[in-house]
Amino acid sequence: MLPIDQGLEHGPIDFLDSPEAADPEHQFRLAAEAGFSGIAAHLGLAEKYLPDHAGQVPLILKLNGKTGIPPDEEAFSPLTAGVEDALRLNAQAVGYTLYVGSPAQDRDIAQFQRVRAEAGRYGLPVIVWAYPRGRWVDQKGGKDSPYAVEYAVRVALELGADVVKVNIPRYDPARKEQYPGEYKNLELSPHQALRRVVDLAGRALVIVSGGARLSEDAAVAQARLALEAGAAGLIFGRNIWQRPFPRALELSRRLLDLVRGRN
Amino acid sequence: MLPIDQGLEHGPIDFLDSPEAADPEHQFRLAAEAGFSGIAAHLGLAEKYLPDHAGQVPLILKLNGKTGIPPDEEAFSPLTAGVEDALRLNAQAVGYTLYVGSPAQDRDIAQFQRVRAEAGRYGLPVIVWAYPRGRWVDQKGGKDSPYAVEYAVRVALELGADVVKVNIPRYDPARKEQYPGEYKNLELSPHQALRRVVDLAGRALVIVSGGARLSEDAAVAQARLALEAGAAGLIFGRNIWQRPFPRALELSRRLLDLVRGRN
Amino acid sequence: MLPIDQGLEHGPIDFLDSPEAADPEHQFRLAAEAGFSGIAAHLGLAEKYLPDHAGQVPLILKLNGKTGIPPDEEAFSPLTAGVEDALRLNAQAVGYTLYVGSPAQDRDIAQFQRVRAEAGRYGLPVIVWAYPRGRWVDQKGGKDSPYAVEYAVRVALELGADVVKVNIPRYDPARKEQYPGEYKNLELSPHQALRRVVDLAGRALVIVSGGARLSEDAAVAQARLALEAGAAGLIFGRNIWQRPFPRALELSRRLLDLVRGRN
Amino acid sequence: MLPIDQGLEHGPIDFLDSPEAADPEHQFRLAAEAGFSGIAAHLGLAEKYLPDHAGQVPLILKLNGKTGIPPDEEAFSPLTAGVEDALRLNAQAVGYTLYVGSPAQDRDIAQFQRVRAEAGRYGLPVIVWAYPRGRWVDQKGGKDSPYAVEYAVRVALELGADVVKVNIPRYDPARKEQYPGEYKNLELSPHQALRRVVDLAGRALVIVSGGARLSEDAAVAQARLALEAGAAGLIFGRNIWQRPFPRALELSRRLLDLVRGRN
Amino acid sequence: MLPIDQGLEHGPIDFLDSPEAADPEHQFRLAAEAGFSGIAAHLGLAEKYLPDHAGQVPLILKLNGKTGIPPDEEAFSPLTAGVEDALRLNAQAVGYTLYVGSPAQDRDIAQFQRVRAEAGRYGLPVIVWAYPRGRWVDQKGGKDSPYAVEYAVRVALELGADVVKVNIPRYDPARKEQYPGEYKNLELSPHQALRRVVDLAGRALVIVSGGARLSEDAAVAQARLALEAGAAGLIFGRNIWQRPFPRALELSRRLLDLVRGRN
């Protein structure tokens, strides 16, 4: 899948060294031509750009989001659209960012519950961006620790996610003293760490995000790692669309071949 | 009853030294084979795992919960599902965690009231996890003191619980100076302390939780203590499912025999 | 009237030296046998104990409450039941605790408004526990000062109470410097102080609470004082039910005779 | 108009040196006998006292209010009644206190919007008590400065008030350095200051409040000032009802003659 | 377009040196005579002044706003009217101020979402005042930096704005160290900066605000700059109506000629 919510989440700073990416048409055209199985976007982009590619690329309507201007200590993403919008735009699924462990978890879990219940009434699958965040996560080893990522994916499963988007956990020896309990000594390779995450997600599917832009070979290696560890799919954004169109298209095809087992 | 909400409440850390427990199928199969009178789970697990055991184990749908990442000073569990979900999943009862004495009691009592009223309209029994929590509880002797546990169970009764889940209170001489009023000198054995709790619950049934894993004999002893003190049942989770399947099954049967008066 | 909401408001500590009071049946039986004109209870007690005495004692369903575990600096009582419950339980009136002057008065007044409006639609009288509370009340002479009690009863009248439950104000020379304006010099006997309160309640009826347990004669004297000052009734709880059944029954009858003018 | 919401807003302290005012019948009878064009009261007083004077004095139902016990730093008045009540009580208009500039302006403007919209649906005029309040108002010269009063009346106009109740602004040389921008040097007589306020209210009518009790002549002088500056009416409360009935009646008639152009 | 919400947003201080502007009739007459394509006003002004010019000037009903009395650290504008009002007043579009990056963004985005959804149901276009605000914006270079303005316009696009009102960004060398990442070195002329903003708005139209009053020639120059950079229109308020009627009319016509390509 191709996520294009970074204009909201990070701001146009993500387009600074890849100017053509500032025009959402770049991403929609990419998704259509490369044959992505979905493009994840907020309502404004979906309404204004998807109709030109109708029928060519399934929509995952992102239902909540926030700017990256305030710090993430109390991270919370309010609704930017509703299930009603997803139905109207013929979305194939909805996306929700859940900040696991945030001081705002009260509101977040409750808001997710309402979204999940309403999506469920219409049979819309829910994809959860399961992100550990907030000051307590920081104090317990950070948002990329196995403790945090494992916890986040499990919360998504228990709350009813159909698909969970995760970042690959990274065991960081420099912070291990912050890790709770036995996690201090649970030294894992990325493959092992991700395999655990996939297991903990149980019957929810795991898709792995690409994060910040890597070299093409590194991106492919990360994708291969994800798939070998059991991920059901990839959700790479900046790694794709922060490249000129032809390169982005080529990399997309390499990744899609990987996912579809044709590499 | 077998509670399996720890993946949300504590996180996967509870599965670290009993890896097979990370797969909810372990717990559902246990509940079915051992003949538990109920499995208490959040919506995600109930939706994805219960259908394979339909008709074999009654569901108690847990309606609220939170992660254990933030501290418990202002503990509050938002809704993770609704009564509507409980009906759809054919739950036999719903579960609600009430953090008695928390600075967030305003929201908690009000939220419980709405859940209780809606469950009542459909005749669904409400099981209250009556947990003293928050900074004021800590200042008055802690969450396990007779003062706190007695207060919690009574609140559950007055607010309309049908069943109350409690931890066994522990009189702690080292903290007794923090206990309010006459509780300072109310030195009670565990049996006496639990008996008082059962009495204070009045016509609400008390079920006793097992807490962290004990040896098998200690778990059985705790169960016997609970039943002798008047508890109507047991709700043991980690003590059961943090064991390999055969041992868990055996212990479950010992406990169920106790409850059913066949030991 | 016999109020039995102390298990929630104060906790089981109120039952420590009168153990039989821990069983709500004690209070319900008392109310029935002594012929109280009402028992004020939260939903859980009303649902589980009143049916055994159906037709013998009118119910005042208390609609909000809180635990006494957090301090009262920002006192607020969330809803514990709704008007819908009062109708279902055939209550004769509903009770609402309003913490006048609390920093949480925003929520409290708004919540009361909704309860009052809904009760009004069904013709249910509203009894207001008019309690001055919170840090600003403390700074202005405390919750028992004539300033505070007079203010509280007036607020109840202006917001639409039908009946107001008050504590007898006490002019405290030691704190008079904290009293606002002319209240500093308004030295009043208890009779005078209560008379003013009754006058300020206007066409709302005043009932006087008994507070903590007194000797029987002192309780009777307080009742006489209340009635002589114009109170329409008494609402004594701990003074009644913190006694063994026969003594409680006897005292109840003395008080009821007073109210009914037969002493 | 005769406002009688001070029992809620200030408390019974306003009745201390005019005891007969403690009985709302005093004010209702005054309004009826003197022929006031409206009495502004909260729901409780309106329900209990107005029926005795039905048809003799139009009701302005005050829809929000608060006690004066907490400080005004974050002033906000929650709803004490609804438009539904106003219709039921046959009110001729509704009153709403808007604390302009308060840190709670978010909730206040939103709450006003809902009241205004609902009142509008039924054709009920809305009278706004436009009061600058809160810590930022204090830092910018106080609630009586021309800056603050002008701002408040303009906000009322822009938000949809039909009538605006204001206090007469007072240019205070001692605080002028706190005044924003050019207001520092906008030295105005009371007449000039009020004239500006009337102009800024545009097509909303301005009524001027009387504030604390003055001598009768001073009250009349203030009324004359208000009318000469363009006010459409007066809303004097304590200046009227903090006097014995005959004096209050006489002053009322003097003021009413002024308003009706018969002085 | 002619915005006239400054009486609420800034207060009457904006009228101090252009007294005739205090009367909203000034602005409405201007809009009608000069042939503006819209006047943006809050409900109170629209209700009371627009009917005199019915059919002569389209209404953009501003749906939220706040006073400028509290500081902007946690800026948030509550609703001042609803979509229902816009329909009733026959508005051609609705306006919404979104404070991008504010600590209150949770409430703001959620509130916008509801407004956008409801406006969308009726086919009403939504114009977003996209304003970076709040303490985190200040720490990252201020509300006029390219970083902040670009981010704000993009958020408006992603959340579903049809039209975006922006201020022209200003690269400020003195604050560039506060700018995030590559923005430090992105030294842009006003034309370049605005062009980027227009590009980032994608298929949402950009209209440029005039800000505080400039000389007439400077205002015209700013308008030309805006149009040359790709803006679809201008929304000049104080630059227009803070002038005497004839001058305001003349300047309006110069600007309108520019927009309509007749200069």
Short mmCIF file of C-alpha atoms in Angstrom, two decimals, chain A residues 100-102 105-106 109-110 113 116 121 136-137 140 147 150-151 154-155 157-162 180-183 186 196 200 202-204, chain B residues 7-13 15-16 22 24-25 42-45 48-49 52 66-71 76 78-81 84-85 88 107:
data_model
loop_
_atom_site.label_atom_id
_atom_site.label_comp_id
_atom_site.label_asym_id
_atom_site.label_seq_id
_atom_site.Cartn_x
_atom_site.Cartn_y
_atom_site.Cartn_z
CA VAL A 100 -0.59 3.13 22.28
CA GLY A 101 0.52 4.17 25.75
CA SER A 102 -0.05 7.86 25.24
CA GLN A 105 -5.09 6.80 25.49
CA ASP A 106 -8.45 7.33 27.19
CA ILE A 109 -9.24 4.00 22.70
CA ALA A 110 -12.75 5.38 23.09
CA GLN A 113 -14.02 1.97 19.61
CA ARG A 116 -14.42 0.32 14.81
CA ARG A 121 -21.65 -2.23 10.87
CA TRP A 136 5.75 7.04 29.22
CA VAL A 137 6.76 5.14 26.13
CA LYS A 140 10.33 2.77 28.94
CA TYR A 147 8.48 -3.84 24.37
CA GLU A 150 4.91 -5.66 20.69
CA TYR A 151 2.56 -3.96 23.09
CA ARG A 154 -1.24 -6.60 20.71
CA VAL A 155 -3.46 -3.69 21.70
CA LEU A 157 -5.46 -7.08 18.02
CA GLU A 158 -7.38 -6.94 21.29
CA LEU A 159 -9.30 -3.84 20.25
CA GLY A 160 -10.46 -5.36 17.01
CA ALA A 161 -8.05 -4.36 14.24
CA ASP A 162 -8.25 -6.37 11.04
CA PRO A 180 10.62 -3.24 31.43
CA GLY A 181 11.44 -6.57 33.06
CA GLU A 182 12.72 -9.36 30.92
CA TYR A 183 12.77 -7.20 27.82
CA LEU A 186 15.61 -10.01 25.06
CA ARG A 196 7.50 -11.89 17.44
CA LEU A 200 1.54 -11.37 18.72
CA GLY A 202 -2.41 -13.33 15.95
CA ARG A 203 -5.20 -13.37 13.41
CA ALA A 204 -4.76 -9.71 12.57
CA GLY B 7 -2.41 -8.59 26.64
CA LEU B 8 -4.09 -5.21 26.78
CA GLU B 9 -3.74 -4.50 30.47
CA HIS B 10 -0.14 -5.63 30.98
CA GLY B 11 1.10 -6.21 27.45
CA PRO B 12 2.95 -9.13 25.90
CA ILE B 13 5.37 -9.03 28.82
CA PHE B 15 3.76 -13.98 27.70
CA LEU B 16 7.55 -13.71 27.89
CA ALA B 22 0.90 -15.37 23.25
CA PRO B 24 -5.02 -16.60 22.17
CA GLU B 25 -5.96 -19.95 20.78
CA HIS B 42 -11.84 -7.92 24.81
CA LEU B 43 -13.67 -7.64 21.55
CA GLY B 44 -10.76 -8.32 19.22
CA LEU B 45 -9.99 -11.70 20.74
CA LYS B 48 -11.33 -13.65 16.02
CA TYR B 49 -11.00 -16.72 18.27
CA ASP B 52 -13.82 -21.77 16.56
CA LYS B 66 -6.36 0.40 29.07
CA THR B 67 -2.67 -0.24 28.64
CA GLY B 68 -0.34 -0.42 31.60
CA ILE B 69 2.12 2.00 30.05
CA PRO B 70 1.05 5.19 31.83
CA PRO B 71 1.20 5.09 35.63
CA PHE B 76 -9.27 5.14 33.96
CA PRO B 78 -12.19 3.81 28.38
CA LEU B 79 -14.67 1.69 26.50
CA THR B 80 -13.20 -0.85 24.14
CA ALA B 81 -16.55 -2.23 23.06
CA GLU B 84 -24.24 -3.74 21.17
CA ASP B 85 -21.09 -5.80 20.56
CA ARG B 88 -23.87 -9.42 18.61
CA ARG B 107 -15.73 9.87 34.31
#
